[in-house]
Short mmCIF file of C-alpha atoms in Angstrom, two decimals:
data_model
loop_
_atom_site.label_atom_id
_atom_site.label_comp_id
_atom_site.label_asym_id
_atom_site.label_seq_id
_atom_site.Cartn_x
_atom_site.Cartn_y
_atom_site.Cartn_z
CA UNK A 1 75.37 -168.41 -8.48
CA UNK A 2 74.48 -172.09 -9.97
CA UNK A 3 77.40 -174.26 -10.64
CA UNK A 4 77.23 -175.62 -14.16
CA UNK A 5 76.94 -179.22 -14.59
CA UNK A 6 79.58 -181.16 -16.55
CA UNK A 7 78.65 -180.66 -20.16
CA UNK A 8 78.02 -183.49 -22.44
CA UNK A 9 80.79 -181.52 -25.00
CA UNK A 10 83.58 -182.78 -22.29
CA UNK A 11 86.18 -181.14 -19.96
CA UNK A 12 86.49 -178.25 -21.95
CA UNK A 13 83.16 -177.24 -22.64
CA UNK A 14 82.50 -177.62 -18.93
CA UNK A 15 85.31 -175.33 -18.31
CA UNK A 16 83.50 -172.61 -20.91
CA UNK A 17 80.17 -173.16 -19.22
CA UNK A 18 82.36 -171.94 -15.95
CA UNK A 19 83.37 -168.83 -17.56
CA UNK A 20 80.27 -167.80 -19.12
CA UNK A 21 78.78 -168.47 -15.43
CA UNK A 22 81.71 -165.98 -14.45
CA UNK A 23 82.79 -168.29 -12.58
CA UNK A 24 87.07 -169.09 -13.02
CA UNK A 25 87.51 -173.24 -12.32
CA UNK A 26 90.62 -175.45 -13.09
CA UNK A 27 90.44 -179.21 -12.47
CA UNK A 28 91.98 -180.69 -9.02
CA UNK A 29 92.82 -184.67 -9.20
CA UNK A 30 91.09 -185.80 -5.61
CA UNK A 31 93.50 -189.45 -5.89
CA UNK A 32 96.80 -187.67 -6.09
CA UNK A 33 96.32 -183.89 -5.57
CA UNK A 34 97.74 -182.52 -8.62
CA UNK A 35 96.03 -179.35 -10.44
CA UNK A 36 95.21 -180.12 -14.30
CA UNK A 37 95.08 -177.33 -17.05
CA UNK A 38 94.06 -177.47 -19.71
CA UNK A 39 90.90 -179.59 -18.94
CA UNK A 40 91.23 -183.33 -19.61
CA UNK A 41 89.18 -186.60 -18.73
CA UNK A 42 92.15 -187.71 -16.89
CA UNK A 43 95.02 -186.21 -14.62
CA UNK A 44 98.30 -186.29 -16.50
CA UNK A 45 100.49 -187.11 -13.12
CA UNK A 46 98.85 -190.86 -12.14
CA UNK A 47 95.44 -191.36 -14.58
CA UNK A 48 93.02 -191.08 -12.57
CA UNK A 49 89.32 -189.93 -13.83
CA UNK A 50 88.46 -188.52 -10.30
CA UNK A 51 89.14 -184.54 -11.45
CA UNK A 52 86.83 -181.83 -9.56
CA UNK A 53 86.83 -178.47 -10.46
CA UNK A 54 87.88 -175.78 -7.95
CA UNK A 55 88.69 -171.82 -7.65
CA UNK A 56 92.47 -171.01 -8.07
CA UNK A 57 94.13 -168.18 -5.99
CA UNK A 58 94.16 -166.34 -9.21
CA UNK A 59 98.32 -165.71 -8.17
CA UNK A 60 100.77 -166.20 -10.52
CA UNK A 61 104.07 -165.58 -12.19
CA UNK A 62 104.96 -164.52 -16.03
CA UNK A 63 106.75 -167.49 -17.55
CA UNK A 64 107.12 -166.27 -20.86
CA UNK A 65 105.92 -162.91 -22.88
CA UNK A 66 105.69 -161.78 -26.41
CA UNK A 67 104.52 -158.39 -27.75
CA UNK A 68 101.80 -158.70 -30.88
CA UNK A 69 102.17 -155.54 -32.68
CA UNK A 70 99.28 -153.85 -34.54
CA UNK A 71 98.74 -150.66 -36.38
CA UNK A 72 96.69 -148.57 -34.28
CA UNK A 73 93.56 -148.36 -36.18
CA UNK A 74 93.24 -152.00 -35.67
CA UNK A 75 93.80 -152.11 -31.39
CA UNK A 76 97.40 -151.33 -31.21
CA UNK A 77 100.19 -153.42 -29.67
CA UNK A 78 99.05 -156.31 -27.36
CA UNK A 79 100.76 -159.08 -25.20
CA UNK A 80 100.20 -162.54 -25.29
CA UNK A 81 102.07 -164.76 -22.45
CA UNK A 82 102.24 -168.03 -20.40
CA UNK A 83 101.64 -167.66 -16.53
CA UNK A 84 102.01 -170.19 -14.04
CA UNK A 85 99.76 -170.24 -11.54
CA UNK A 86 100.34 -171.04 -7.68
CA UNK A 87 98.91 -174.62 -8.24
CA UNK A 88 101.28 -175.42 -9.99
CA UNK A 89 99.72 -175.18 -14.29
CA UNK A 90 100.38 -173.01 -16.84
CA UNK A 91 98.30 -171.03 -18.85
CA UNK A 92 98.31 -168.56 -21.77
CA UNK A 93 96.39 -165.32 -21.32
CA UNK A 94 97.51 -161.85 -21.61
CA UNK A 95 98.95 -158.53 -18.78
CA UNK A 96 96.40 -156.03 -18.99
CA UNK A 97 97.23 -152.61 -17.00
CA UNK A 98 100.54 -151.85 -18.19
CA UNK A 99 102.06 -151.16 -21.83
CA UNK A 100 102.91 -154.28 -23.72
CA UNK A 101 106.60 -154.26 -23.07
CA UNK A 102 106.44 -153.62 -20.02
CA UNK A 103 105.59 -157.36 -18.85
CA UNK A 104 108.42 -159.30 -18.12
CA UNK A 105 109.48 -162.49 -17.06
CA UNK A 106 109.05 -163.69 -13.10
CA UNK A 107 106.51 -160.66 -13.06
CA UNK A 108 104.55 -161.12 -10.61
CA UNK A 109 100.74 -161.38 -11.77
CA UNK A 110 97.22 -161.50 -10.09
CA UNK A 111 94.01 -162.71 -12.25
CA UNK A 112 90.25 -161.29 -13.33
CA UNK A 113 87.48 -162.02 -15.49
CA UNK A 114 87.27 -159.71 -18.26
CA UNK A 115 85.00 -159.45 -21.33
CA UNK A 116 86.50 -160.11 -25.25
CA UNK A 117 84.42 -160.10 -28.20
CA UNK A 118 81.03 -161.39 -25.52
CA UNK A 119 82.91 -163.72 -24.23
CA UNK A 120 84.12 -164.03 -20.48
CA UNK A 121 88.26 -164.83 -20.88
CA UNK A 122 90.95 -164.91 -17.89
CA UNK A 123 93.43 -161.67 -17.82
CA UNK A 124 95.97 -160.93 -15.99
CA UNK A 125 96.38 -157.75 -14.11
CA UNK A 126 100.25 -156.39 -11.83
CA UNK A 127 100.36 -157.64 -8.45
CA UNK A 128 100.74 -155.37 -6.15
CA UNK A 129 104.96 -155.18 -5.54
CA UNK A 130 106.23 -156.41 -2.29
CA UNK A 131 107.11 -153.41 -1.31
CA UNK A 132 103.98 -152.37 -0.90
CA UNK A 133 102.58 -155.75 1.00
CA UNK A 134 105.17 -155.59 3.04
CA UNK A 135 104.86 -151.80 4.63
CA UNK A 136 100.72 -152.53 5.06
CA UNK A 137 102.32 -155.24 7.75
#
């Protein structure tokens, strides 16, 4: 797979050229550590410009959740939420795999690459429950 170049349109543009590469990428600050999302020129924790991009674990946790209800005939019911992820940002996608209500707060969440409207977007999918992880010990 060839890793996009940083795009003349700026940190977010780069970030798109990721996706459409299928290829998930936050930023990572190299001077203090911090992850950055949403993409920026600089890392909000001490300014520095040195920001690569690298693969997150794809783990996180349901901050916050909200159903979006829709007649039927135009998709039906849909959730839209904020998840933070294991490094430590937040982002707002969607819990695919269950019914709408269903997701809930401190959920537990794992991410994929799906496919909206020819687009590639982030999704979130139920992480496997403890319960299971820990009996496969």
């Amino acid at each position: 797979m060839t890793t996009p170049k940083p795009d003349a349109g700026g940190p977010d543009a780069t970030y798109f050229a990721f996706l459409e590469a299928k290829d998930w990428r936050i930023q990572h600050c190299s001077a203090c550590g911090t992850h950055v999302f949403q993409p920026r020129v600089m890392c909000p924790s001490c300014g520095g410009d040195a920001l690569d991009w690298v693969a997150p674990s794809g783990k996180g946790v349901v901050h916050s959740t909200t159903v979006i209800r829709r007649k039927p005939e135009r998709g039906g019911d849909y959730n839209v939420c904020l998840v933070d992820l294991e490094e430590g940002v937040r982002m707002m996608s969607r819990v695919e795999g269950l019914a709408p209500e269903d997701v809930t707060i401190a959920m537990a969440v794992t991410a994929r690459l799906a496919e909206q409207d020819g687009q590639t977007v982030v999704v979130f999918d139920p992480a496997a429950s403890n319960q299971n992880q820990e009996g496969a010990q």
